Structures are given as C-alpha cells and as structure tokens.
mmCIF file with all atom_site columns, C-alpha atoms in Angstrom:
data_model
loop_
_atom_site.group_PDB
_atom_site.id
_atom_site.type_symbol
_atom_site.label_atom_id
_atom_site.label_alt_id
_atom_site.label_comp_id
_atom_site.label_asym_id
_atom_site.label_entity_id
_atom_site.label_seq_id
_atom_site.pdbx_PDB_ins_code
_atom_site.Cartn_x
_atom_site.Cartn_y
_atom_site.Cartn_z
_atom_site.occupancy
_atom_site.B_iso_or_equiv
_atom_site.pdbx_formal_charge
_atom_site.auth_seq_id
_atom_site.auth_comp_id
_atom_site.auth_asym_id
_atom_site.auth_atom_id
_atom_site.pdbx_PDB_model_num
ATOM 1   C CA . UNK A 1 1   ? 1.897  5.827   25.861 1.00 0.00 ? 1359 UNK A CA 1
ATOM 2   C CA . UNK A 1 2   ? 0.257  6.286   22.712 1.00 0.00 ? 1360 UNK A CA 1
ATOM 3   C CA . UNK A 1 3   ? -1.100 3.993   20.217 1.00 0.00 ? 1361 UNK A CA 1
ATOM 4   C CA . UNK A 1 4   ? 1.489  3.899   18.335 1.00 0.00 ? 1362 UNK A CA 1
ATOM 5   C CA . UNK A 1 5   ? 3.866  2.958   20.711 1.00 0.00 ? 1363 UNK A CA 1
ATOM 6   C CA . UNK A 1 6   ? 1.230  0.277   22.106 1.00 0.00 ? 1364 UNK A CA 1
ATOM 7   C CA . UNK A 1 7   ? 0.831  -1.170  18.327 1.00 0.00 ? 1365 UNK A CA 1
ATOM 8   C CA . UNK A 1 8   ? 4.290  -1.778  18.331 1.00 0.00 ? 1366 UNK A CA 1
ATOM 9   C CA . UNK A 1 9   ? 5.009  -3.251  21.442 1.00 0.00 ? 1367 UNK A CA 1
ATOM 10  C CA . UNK A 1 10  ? 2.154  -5.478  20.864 1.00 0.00 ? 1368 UNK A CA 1
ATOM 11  C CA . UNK A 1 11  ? 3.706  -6.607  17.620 1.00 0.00 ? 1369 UNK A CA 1
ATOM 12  C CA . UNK A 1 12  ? 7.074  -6.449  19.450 1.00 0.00 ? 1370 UNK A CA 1
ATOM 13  C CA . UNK A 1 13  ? 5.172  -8.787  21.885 1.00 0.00 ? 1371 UNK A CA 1
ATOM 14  C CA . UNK A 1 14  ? 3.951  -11.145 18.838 1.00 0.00 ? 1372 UNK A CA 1
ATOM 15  C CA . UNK A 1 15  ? 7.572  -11.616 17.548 1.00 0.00 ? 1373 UNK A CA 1
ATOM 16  C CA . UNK A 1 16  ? 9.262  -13.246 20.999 1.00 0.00 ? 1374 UNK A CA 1
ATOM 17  C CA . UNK A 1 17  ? 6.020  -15.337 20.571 1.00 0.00 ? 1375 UNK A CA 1
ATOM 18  C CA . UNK A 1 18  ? 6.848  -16.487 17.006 1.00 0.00 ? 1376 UNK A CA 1
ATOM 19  C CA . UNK A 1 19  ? 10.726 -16.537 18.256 1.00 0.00 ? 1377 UNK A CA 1
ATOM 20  C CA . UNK A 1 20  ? 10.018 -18.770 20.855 1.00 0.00 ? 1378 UNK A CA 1
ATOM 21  C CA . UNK A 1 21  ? 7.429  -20.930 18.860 1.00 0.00 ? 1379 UNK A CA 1
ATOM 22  C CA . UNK A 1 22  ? 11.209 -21.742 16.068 1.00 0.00 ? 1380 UNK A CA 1
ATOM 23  C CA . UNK A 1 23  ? 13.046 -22.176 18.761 1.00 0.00 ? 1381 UNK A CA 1
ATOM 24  C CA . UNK A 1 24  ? 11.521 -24.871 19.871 1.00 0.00 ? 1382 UNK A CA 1
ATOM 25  C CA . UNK A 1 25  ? 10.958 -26.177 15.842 1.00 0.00 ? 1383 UNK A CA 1
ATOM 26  C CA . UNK A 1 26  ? 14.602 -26.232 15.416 1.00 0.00 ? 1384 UNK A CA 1
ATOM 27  C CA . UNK A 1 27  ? 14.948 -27.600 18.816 1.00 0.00 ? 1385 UNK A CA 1
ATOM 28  C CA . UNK A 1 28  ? 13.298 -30.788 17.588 1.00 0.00 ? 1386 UNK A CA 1
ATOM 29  C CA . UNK A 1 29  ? 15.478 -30.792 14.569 1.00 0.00 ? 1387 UNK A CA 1
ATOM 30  C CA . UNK A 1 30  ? 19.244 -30.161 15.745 1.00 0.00 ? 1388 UNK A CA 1
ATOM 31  C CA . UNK A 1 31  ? 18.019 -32.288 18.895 1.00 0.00 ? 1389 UNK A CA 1
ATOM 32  C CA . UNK A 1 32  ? 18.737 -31.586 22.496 1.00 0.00 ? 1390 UNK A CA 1
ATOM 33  C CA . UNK A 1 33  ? 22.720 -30.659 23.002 1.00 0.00 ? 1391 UNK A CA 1
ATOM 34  C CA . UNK A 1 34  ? 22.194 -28.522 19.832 1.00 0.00 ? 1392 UNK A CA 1
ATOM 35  C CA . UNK A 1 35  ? 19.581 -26.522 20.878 1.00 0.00 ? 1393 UNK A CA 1
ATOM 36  C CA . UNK A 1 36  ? 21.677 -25.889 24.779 1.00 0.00 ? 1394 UNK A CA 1
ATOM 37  C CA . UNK A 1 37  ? 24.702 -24.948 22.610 1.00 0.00 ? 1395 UNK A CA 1
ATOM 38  C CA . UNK A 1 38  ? 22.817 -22.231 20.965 1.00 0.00 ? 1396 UNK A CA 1
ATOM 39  C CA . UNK A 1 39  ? 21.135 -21.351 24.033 1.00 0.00 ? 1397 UNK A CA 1
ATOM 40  C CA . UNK A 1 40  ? 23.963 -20.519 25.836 1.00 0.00 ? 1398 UNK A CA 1
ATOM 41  C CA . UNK A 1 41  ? 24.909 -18.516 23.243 1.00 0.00 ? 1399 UNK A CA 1
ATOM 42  C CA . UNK A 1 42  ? 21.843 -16.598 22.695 1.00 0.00 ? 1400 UNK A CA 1
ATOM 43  C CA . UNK A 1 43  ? 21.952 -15.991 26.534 1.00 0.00 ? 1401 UNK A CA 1
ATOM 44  C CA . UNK A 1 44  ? 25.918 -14.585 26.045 1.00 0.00 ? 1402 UNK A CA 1
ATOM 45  C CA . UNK A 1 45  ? 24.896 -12.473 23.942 1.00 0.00 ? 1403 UNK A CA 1
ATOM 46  C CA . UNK A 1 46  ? 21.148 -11.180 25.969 1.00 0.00 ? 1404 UNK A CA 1
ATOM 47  C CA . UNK A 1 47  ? 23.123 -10.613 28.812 1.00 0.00 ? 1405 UNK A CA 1
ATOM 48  C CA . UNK A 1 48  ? 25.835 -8.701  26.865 1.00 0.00 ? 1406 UNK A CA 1
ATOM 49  C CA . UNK A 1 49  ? 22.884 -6.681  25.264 1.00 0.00 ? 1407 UNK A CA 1
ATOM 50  C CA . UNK A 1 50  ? 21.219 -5.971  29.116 1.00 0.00 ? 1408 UNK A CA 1
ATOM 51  C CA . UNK A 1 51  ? 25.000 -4.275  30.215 1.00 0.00 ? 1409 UNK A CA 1
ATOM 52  C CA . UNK A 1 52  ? 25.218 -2.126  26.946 1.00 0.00 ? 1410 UNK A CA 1
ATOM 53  C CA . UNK A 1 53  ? 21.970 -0.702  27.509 1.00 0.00 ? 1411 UNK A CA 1
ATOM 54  C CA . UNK A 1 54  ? 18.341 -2.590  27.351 1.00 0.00 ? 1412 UNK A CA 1
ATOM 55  C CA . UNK A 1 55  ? 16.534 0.513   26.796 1.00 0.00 ? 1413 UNK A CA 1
ATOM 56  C CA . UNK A 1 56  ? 18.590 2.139   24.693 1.00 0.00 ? 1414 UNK A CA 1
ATOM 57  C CA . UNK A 1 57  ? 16.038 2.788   21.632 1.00 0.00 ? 1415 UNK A CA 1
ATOM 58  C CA . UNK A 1 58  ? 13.796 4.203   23.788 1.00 0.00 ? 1416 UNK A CA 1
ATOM 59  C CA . UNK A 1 59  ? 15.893 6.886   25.649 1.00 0.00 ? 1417 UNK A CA 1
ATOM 60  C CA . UNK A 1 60  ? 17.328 7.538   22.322 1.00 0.00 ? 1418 UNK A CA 1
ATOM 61  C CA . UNK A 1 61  ? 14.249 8.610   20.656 1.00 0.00 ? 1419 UNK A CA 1
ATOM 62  C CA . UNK A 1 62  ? 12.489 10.403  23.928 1.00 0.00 ? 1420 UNK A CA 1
ATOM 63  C CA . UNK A 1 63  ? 15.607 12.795  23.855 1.00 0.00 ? 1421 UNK A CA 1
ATOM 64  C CA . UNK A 1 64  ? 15.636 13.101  19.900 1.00 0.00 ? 1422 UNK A CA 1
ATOM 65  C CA . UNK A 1 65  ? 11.979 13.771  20.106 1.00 0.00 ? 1423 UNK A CA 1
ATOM 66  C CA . UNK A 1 66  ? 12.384 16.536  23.224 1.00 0.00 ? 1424 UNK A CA 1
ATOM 67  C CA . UNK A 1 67  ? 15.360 17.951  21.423 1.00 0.00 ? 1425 UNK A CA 1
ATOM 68  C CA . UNK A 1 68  ? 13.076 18.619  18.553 1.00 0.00 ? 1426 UNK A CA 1
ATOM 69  C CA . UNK A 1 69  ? 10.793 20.009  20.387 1.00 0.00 ? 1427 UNK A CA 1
ATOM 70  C CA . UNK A 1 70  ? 12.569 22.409  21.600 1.00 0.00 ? 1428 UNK A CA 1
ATOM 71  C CA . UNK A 1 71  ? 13.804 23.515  18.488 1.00 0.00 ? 1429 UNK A CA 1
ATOM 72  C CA . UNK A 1 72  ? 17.570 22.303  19.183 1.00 0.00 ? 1430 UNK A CA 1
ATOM 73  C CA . UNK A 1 73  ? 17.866 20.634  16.155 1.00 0.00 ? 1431 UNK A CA 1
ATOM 74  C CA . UNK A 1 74  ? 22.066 21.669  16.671 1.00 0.00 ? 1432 UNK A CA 1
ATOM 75  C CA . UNK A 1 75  ? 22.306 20.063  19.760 1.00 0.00 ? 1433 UNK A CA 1
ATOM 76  C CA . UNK A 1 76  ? 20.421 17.177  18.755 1.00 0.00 ? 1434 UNK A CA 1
ATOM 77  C CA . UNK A 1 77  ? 22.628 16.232  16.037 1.00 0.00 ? 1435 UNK A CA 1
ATOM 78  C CA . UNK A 1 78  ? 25.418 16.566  18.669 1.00 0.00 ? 1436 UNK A CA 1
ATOM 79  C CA . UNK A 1 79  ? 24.302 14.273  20.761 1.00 0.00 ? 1437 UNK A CA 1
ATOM 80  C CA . UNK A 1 80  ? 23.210 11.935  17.952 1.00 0.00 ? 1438 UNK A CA 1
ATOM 81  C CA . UNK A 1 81  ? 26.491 11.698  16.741 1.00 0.00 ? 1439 UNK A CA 1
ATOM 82  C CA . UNK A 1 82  ? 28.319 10.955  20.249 1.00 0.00 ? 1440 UNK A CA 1
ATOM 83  C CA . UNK A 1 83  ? 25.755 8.391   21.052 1.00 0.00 ? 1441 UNK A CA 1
ATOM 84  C CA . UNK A 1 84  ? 25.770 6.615   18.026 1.00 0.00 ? 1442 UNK A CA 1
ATOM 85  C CA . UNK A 1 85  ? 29.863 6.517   18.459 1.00 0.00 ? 1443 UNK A CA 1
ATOM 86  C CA . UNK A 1 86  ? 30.165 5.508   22.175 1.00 0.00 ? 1444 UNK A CA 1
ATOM 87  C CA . UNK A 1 87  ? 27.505 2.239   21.825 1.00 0.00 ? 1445 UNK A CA 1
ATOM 88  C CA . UNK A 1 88  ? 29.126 1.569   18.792 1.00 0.00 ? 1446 UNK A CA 1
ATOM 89  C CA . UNK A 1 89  ? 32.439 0.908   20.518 1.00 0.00 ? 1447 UNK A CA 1
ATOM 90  C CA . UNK A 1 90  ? 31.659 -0.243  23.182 1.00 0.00 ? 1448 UNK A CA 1
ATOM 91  C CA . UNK A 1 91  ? 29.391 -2.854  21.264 1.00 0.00 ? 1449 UNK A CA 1
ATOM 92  C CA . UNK A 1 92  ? 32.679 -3.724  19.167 1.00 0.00 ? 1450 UNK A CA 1
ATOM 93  C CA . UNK A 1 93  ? 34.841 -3.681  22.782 1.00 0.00 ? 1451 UNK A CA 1
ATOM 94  C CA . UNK A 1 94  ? 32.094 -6.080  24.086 1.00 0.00 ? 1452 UNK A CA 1
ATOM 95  C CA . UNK A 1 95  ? 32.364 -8.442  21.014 1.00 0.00 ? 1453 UNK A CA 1
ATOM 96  C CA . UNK A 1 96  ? 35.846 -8.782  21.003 1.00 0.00 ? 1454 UNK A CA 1
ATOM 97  C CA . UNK A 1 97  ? 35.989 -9.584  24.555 1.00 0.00 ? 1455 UNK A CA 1
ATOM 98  C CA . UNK A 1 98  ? 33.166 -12.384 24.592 1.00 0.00 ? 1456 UNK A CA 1
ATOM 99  C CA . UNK A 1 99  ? 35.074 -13.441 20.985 1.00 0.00 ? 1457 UNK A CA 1
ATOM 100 C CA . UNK A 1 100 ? 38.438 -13.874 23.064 1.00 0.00 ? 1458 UNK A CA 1
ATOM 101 C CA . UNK A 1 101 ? 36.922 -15.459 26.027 1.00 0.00 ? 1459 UNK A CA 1
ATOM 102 C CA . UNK A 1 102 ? 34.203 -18.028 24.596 1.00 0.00 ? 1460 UNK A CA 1
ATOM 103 C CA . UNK A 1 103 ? 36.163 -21.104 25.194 1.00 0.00 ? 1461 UNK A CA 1
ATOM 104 C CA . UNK A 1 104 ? 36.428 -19.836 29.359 1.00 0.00 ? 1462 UNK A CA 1
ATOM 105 C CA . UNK A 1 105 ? 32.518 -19.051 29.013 1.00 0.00 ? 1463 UNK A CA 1
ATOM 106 C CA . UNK A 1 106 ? 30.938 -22.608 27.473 1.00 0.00 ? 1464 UNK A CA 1
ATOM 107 C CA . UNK A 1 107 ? 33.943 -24.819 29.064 1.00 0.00 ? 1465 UNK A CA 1
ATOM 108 C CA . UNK A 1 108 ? 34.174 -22.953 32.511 1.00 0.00 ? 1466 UNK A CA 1
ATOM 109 C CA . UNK A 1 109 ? 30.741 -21.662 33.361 1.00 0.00 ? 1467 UNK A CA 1
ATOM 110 C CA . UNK A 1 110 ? 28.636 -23.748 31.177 1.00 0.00 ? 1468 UNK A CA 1
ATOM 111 C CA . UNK A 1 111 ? 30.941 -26.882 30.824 1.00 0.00 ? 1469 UNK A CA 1
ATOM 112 C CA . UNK A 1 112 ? 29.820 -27.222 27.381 1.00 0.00 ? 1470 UNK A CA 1
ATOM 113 C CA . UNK A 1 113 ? 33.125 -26.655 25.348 1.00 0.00 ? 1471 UNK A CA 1
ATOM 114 C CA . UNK A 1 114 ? 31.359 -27.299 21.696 1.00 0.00 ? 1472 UNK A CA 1
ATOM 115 C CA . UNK A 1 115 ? 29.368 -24.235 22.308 1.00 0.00 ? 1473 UNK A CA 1
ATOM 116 C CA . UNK A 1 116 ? 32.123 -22.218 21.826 1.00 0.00 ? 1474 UNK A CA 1
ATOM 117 C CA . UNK A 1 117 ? 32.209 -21.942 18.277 1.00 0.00 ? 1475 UNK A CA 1
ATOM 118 C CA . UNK A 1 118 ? 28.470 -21.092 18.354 1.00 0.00 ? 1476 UNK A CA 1
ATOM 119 C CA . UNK A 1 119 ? 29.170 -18.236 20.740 1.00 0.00 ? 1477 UNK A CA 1
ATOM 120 C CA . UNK A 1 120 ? 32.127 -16.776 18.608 1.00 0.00 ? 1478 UNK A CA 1
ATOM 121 C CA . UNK A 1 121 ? 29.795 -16.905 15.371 1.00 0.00 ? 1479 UNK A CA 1
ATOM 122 C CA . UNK A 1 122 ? 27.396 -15.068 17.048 1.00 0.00 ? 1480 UNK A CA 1
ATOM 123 C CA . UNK A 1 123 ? 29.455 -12.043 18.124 1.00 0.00 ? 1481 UNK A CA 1
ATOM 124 C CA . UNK A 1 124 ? 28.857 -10.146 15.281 1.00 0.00 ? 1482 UNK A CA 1
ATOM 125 C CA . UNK A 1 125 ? 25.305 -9.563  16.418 1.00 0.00 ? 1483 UNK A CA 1
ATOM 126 C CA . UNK A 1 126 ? 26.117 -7.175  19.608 1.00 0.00 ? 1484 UNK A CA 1
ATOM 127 C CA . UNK A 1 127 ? 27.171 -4.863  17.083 1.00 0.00 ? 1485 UNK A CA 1
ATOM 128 C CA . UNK A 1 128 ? 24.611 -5.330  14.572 1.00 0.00 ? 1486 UNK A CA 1
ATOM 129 C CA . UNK A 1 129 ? 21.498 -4.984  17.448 1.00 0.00 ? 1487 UNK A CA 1
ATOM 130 C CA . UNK A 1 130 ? 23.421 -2.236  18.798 1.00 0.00 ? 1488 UNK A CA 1
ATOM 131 C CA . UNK A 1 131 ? 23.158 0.036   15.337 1.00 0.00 ? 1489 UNK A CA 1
ATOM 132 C CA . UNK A 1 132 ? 19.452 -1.332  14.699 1.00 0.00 ? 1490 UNK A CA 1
ATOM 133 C CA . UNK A 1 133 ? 18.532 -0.256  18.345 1.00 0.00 ? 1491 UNK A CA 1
ATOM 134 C CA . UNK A 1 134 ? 20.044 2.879   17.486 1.00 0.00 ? 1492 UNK A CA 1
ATOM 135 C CA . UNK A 1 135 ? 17.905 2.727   13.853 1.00 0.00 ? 1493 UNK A CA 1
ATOM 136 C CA . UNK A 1 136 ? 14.546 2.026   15.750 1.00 0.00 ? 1494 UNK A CA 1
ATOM 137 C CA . UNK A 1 137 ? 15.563 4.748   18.327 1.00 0.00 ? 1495 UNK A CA 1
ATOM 138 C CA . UNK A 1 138 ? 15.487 7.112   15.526 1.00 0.00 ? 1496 UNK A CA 1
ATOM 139 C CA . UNK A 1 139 ? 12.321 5.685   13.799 1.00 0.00 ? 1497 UNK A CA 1
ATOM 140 C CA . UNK A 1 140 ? 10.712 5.885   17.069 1.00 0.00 ? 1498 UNK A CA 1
ATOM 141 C CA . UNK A 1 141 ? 11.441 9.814   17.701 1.00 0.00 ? 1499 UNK A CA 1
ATOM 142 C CA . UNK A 1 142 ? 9.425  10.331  14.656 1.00 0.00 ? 1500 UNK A CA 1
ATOM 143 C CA . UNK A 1 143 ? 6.580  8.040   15.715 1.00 0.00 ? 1501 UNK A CA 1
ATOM 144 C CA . UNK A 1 144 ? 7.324  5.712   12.786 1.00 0.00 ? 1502 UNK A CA 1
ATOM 145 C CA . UNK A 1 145 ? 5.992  2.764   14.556 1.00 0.00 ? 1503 UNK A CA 1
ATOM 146 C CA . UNK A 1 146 ? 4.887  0.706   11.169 1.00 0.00 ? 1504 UNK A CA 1
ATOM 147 C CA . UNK A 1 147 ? 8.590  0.299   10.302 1.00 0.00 ? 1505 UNK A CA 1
ATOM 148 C CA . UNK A 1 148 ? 9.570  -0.900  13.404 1.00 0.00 ? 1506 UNK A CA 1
ATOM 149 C CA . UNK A 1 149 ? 6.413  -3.453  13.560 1.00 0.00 ? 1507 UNK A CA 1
ATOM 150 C CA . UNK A 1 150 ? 8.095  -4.514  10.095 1.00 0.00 ? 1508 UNK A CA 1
ATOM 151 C CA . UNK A 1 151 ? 11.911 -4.814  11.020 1.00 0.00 ? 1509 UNK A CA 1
ATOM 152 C CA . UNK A 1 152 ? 10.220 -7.012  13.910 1.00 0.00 ? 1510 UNK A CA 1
ATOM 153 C CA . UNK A 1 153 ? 8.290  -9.551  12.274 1.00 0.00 ? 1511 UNK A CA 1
ATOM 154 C CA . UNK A 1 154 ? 10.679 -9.101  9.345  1.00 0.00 ? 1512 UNK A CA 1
ATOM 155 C CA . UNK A 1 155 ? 13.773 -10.752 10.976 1.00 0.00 ? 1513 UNK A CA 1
ATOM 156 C CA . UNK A 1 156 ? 11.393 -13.986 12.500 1.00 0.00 ? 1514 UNK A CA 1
ATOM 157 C CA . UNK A 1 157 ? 10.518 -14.381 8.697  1.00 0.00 ? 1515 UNK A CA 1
ATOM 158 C CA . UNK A 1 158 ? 14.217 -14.292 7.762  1.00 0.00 ? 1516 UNK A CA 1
ATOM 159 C CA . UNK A 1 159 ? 15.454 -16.233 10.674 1.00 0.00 ? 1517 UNK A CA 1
ATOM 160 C CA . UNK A 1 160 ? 12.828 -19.116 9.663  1.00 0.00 ? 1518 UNK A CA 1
ATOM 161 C CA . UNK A 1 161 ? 13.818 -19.037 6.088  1.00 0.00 ? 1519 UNK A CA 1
ATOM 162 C CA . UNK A 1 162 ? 17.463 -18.832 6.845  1.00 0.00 ? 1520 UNK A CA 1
ATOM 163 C CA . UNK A 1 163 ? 17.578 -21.620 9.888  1.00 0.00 ? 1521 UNK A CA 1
ATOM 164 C CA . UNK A 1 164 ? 15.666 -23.894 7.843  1.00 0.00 ? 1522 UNK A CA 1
ATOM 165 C CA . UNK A 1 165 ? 18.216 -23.920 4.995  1.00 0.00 ? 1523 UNK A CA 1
ATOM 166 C CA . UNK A 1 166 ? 21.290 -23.265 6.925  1.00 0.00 ? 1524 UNK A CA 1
ATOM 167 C CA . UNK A 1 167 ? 20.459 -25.468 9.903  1.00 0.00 ? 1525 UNK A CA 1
ATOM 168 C CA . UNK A 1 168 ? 20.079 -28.790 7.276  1.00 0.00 ? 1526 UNK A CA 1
ATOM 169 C CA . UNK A 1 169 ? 23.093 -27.811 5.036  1.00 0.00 ? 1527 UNK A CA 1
ATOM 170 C CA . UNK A 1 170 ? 25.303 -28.061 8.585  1.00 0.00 ? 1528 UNK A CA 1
ATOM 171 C CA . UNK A 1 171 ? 23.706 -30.779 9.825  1.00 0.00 ? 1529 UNK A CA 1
ATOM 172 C CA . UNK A 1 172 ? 24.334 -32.996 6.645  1.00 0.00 ? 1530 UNK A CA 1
ATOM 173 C CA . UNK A 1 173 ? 28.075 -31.809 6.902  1.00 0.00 ? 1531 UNK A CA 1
ATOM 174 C CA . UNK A 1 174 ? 27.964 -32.369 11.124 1.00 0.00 ? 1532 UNK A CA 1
ATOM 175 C CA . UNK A 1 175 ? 26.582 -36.226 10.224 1.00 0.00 ? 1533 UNK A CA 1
ATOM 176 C CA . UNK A 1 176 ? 29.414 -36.905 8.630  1.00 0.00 ? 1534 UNK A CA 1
ATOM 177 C CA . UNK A 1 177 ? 32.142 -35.603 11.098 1.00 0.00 ? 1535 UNK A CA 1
ATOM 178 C CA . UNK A 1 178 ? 30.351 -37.533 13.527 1.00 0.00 ? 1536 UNK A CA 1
ATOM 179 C CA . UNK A 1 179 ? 31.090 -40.548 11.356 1.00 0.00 ? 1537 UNK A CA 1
ATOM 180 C CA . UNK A 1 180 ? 34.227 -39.944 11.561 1.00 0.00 ? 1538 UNK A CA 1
ATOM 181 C CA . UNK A 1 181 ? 35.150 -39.399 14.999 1.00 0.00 ? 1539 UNK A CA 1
ATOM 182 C CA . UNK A 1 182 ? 32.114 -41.177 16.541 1.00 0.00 ? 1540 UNK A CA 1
ATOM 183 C CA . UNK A 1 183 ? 30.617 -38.555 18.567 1.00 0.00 ? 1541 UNK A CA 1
ATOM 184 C CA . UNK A 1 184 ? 26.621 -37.830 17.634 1.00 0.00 ? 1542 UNK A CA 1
ATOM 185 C CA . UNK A 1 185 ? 26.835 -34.151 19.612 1.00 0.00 ? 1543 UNK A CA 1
ATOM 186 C CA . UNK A 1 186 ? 28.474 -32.975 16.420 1.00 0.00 ? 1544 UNK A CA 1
ATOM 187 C CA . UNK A 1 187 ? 25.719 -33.022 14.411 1.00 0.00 ? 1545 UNK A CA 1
ATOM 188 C CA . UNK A 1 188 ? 23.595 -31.125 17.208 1.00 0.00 ? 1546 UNK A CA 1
ATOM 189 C CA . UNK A 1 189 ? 26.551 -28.517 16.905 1.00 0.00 ? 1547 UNK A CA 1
ATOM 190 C CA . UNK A 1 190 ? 26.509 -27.827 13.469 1.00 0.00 ? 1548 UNK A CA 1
ATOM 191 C CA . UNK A 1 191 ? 23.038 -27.724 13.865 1.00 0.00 ? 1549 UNK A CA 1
ATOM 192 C CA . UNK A 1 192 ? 23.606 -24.848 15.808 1.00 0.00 ? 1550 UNK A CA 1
ATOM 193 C CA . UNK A 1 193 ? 25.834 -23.206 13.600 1.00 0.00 ? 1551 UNK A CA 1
ATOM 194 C CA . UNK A 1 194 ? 24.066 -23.442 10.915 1.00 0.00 ? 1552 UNK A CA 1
ATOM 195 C CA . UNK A 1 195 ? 21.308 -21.793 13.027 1.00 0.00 ? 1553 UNK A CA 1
ATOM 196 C CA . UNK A 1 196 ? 24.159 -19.174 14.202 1.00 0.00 ? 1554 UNK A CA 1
ATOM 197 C CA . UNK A 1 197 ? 24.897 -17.977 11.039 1.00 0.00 ? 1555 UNK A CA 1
ATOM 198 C CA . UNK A 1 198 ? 21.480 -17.999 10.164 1.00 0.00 ? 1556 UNK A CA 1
ATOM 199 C CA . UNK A 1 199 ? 20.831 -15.009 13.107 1.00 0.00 ? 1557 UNK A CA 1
ATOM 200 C CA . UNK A 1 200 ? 23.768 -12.711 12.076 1.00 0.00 ? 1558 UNK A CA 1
ATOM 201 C CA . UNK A 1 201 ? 22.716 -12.924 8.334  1.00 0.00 ? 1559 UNK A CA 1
ATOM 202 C CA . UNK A 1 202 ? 19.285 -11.972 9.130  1.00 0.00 ? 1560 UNK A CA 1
ATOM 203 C CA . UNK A 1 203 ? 20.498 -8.911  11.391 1.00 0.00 ? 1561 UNK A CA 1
ATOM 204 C CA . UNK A 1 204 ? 22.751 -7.831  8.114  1.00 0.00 ? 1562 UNK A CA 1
ATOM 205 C CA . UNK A 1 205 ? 19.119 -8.012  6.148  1.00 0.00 ? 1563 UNK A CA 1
ATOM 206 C CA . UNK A 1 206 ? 17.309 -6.175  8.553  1.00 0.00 ? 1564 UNK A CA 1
ATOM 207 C CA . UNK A 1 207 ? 19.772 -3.115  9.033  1.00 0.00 ? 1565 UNK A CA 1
#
C-alpha cells in the first residue's frame, strides 16, 4: 500500500469520524424516533451498497491501473464502459426495488412505518454512490489520492451545512402537523427528512 493510498484512507478514516460525530448532533436535535427513522434508512441503503459491491472503487482502479500497464489501453476502455453500465443498472434495479418495498421494510422488519418516507427519499443515493465509487475508482487508478481526500471531507462539510438548514426548515413544518393530529413523532420525522434530502443533495454536489 503506498502512501498515497494510506493518506487517503486515513482521511477516509477521519470522515466516518466527523460523520458519526453529526449524527449524533442532529440526533439531539430531531430527538430520538427521528434519528431511528433515519437510521434505518441509512442502514437500507449500507446494506444495499455491501450487495452491489463494497469494494468496488478499489477493484475498479487496480484493473484500470494493470490494464495500463500493460499497454491495453483498448481493452481497458472496454471494460470501463461495461462496468460502468452493469453497476449502473443494477444500482437503478436496486433503487426501484427498495423504493417499491419501503413500507414492507420500516412496517414489517423494523415496525417503524413513518420511516418509510425517509427510506424512499433516500433511494436516489444507491445510484449516486454507485457513479462516485465508480469516479474515485478512476481517480484512484491514477493515484489521485488528494481528490478523493477532498470529495471525502467535502460531502461531511455539505451534509453539515445542508442538515442544519434543511433539518430546521422540516422540523418547523413537522411541529405544526403534529399540532394538528397530536402525534409529537412527526416532528422527529420531518426531522429526518429534512436530514434525507439533505444526503442526496450533497451526493448531487459531490459528483
């Protein structure tokens, strides 16, 4: 491993850090059932992101990089293409499918049936991770670490900006449907969405 690739999965390292460190910031602020509904979410879509392939950046830019090598620039083009293609789809197939069946996954396996608006914003972001993996793959085969470190710490930056705006302007608007039907979990929800939106924004900045 080189110290390139060390620099950046130390700064890689530094951003779940700062991720971590909002989460729990906004968890004090859209309160407890707001932060599980965007939990469960955010754990939809990890797991989603684990089955269409965890390490796909980094396979991507060791075979770009030995193709290179090589001098099968041709090839490697091929390939580049047909890779780029098949996660795409299935990264829209996957999205659809946890789109269609969010209601089943926070009312049947999570018993939380508010979270499934959260998880249905959030869709959009298999597909948007899955062409940024493929971006950083392709960063990567050229040992452009500095970018990556950038994209990294740039979307916690974004995300904290973002939340902080979003996340109020929902929960004002959640307070008062809570009025209204006398239920305080909808303001933790809105919370959420506002946080929600806030994520798939910031993955449209950082492409």
């Amino acid at each position: 491993m080189g110290k390139g690739e060390v620099r950046k999965k130390q700064i890689q390292y530094y951003s779940y850090c700062i991720g971590a460190l909002l989460f729990l910031v906004f968890g004090k602020l859209i309160g407890n059932n707001g932060i599980v509904y965007l939990a469960i979410a955010m754990e939809t879509m990890s797991l989603c992101m684990v089955l269409l392939g965890d390490g796909v950046a980094d396979a991507y830019s060791k075979m770009l990089r030995i193709r290179r090598k090589r001098g099968q620039y041709f090839d490697a083009l091929i390939v580049t293409r047909r890779i780029r293609v098949i996660q795409c789809v299935l990264a829209i197939l996957f999205s659809v499918l946890i789109f269609v069946m969010a209601d089943s996954i926070a009312i049947k396996l999570f018993q939380m049936p508010k979270a499934a608006l959260v998880i249905r914003i959030l869709t959009p972001v298999l597909f948007l991770r899955m062409i940024g993996t493929l971006l950083i793959g392709y960063f990567q085969s050229f040992g452009a670490y500095s970018v990556i470190g950038i994209i990294y710490i740039l979307r916690q930056i974004l995300f904290w900006l973002l939340g902080s705006a979003l996340c109020k302007n929902r929960m004002t608007y959640g307070e008062k449907v809570a009025g209204l039907l006398k239920n305080s979990d909808y303001v933790g929800m809105y919370g959420a969405i506002g946080l929600a939106i806030a994520i798939v924004i910031t993955e449209v900045i950082v492409l």
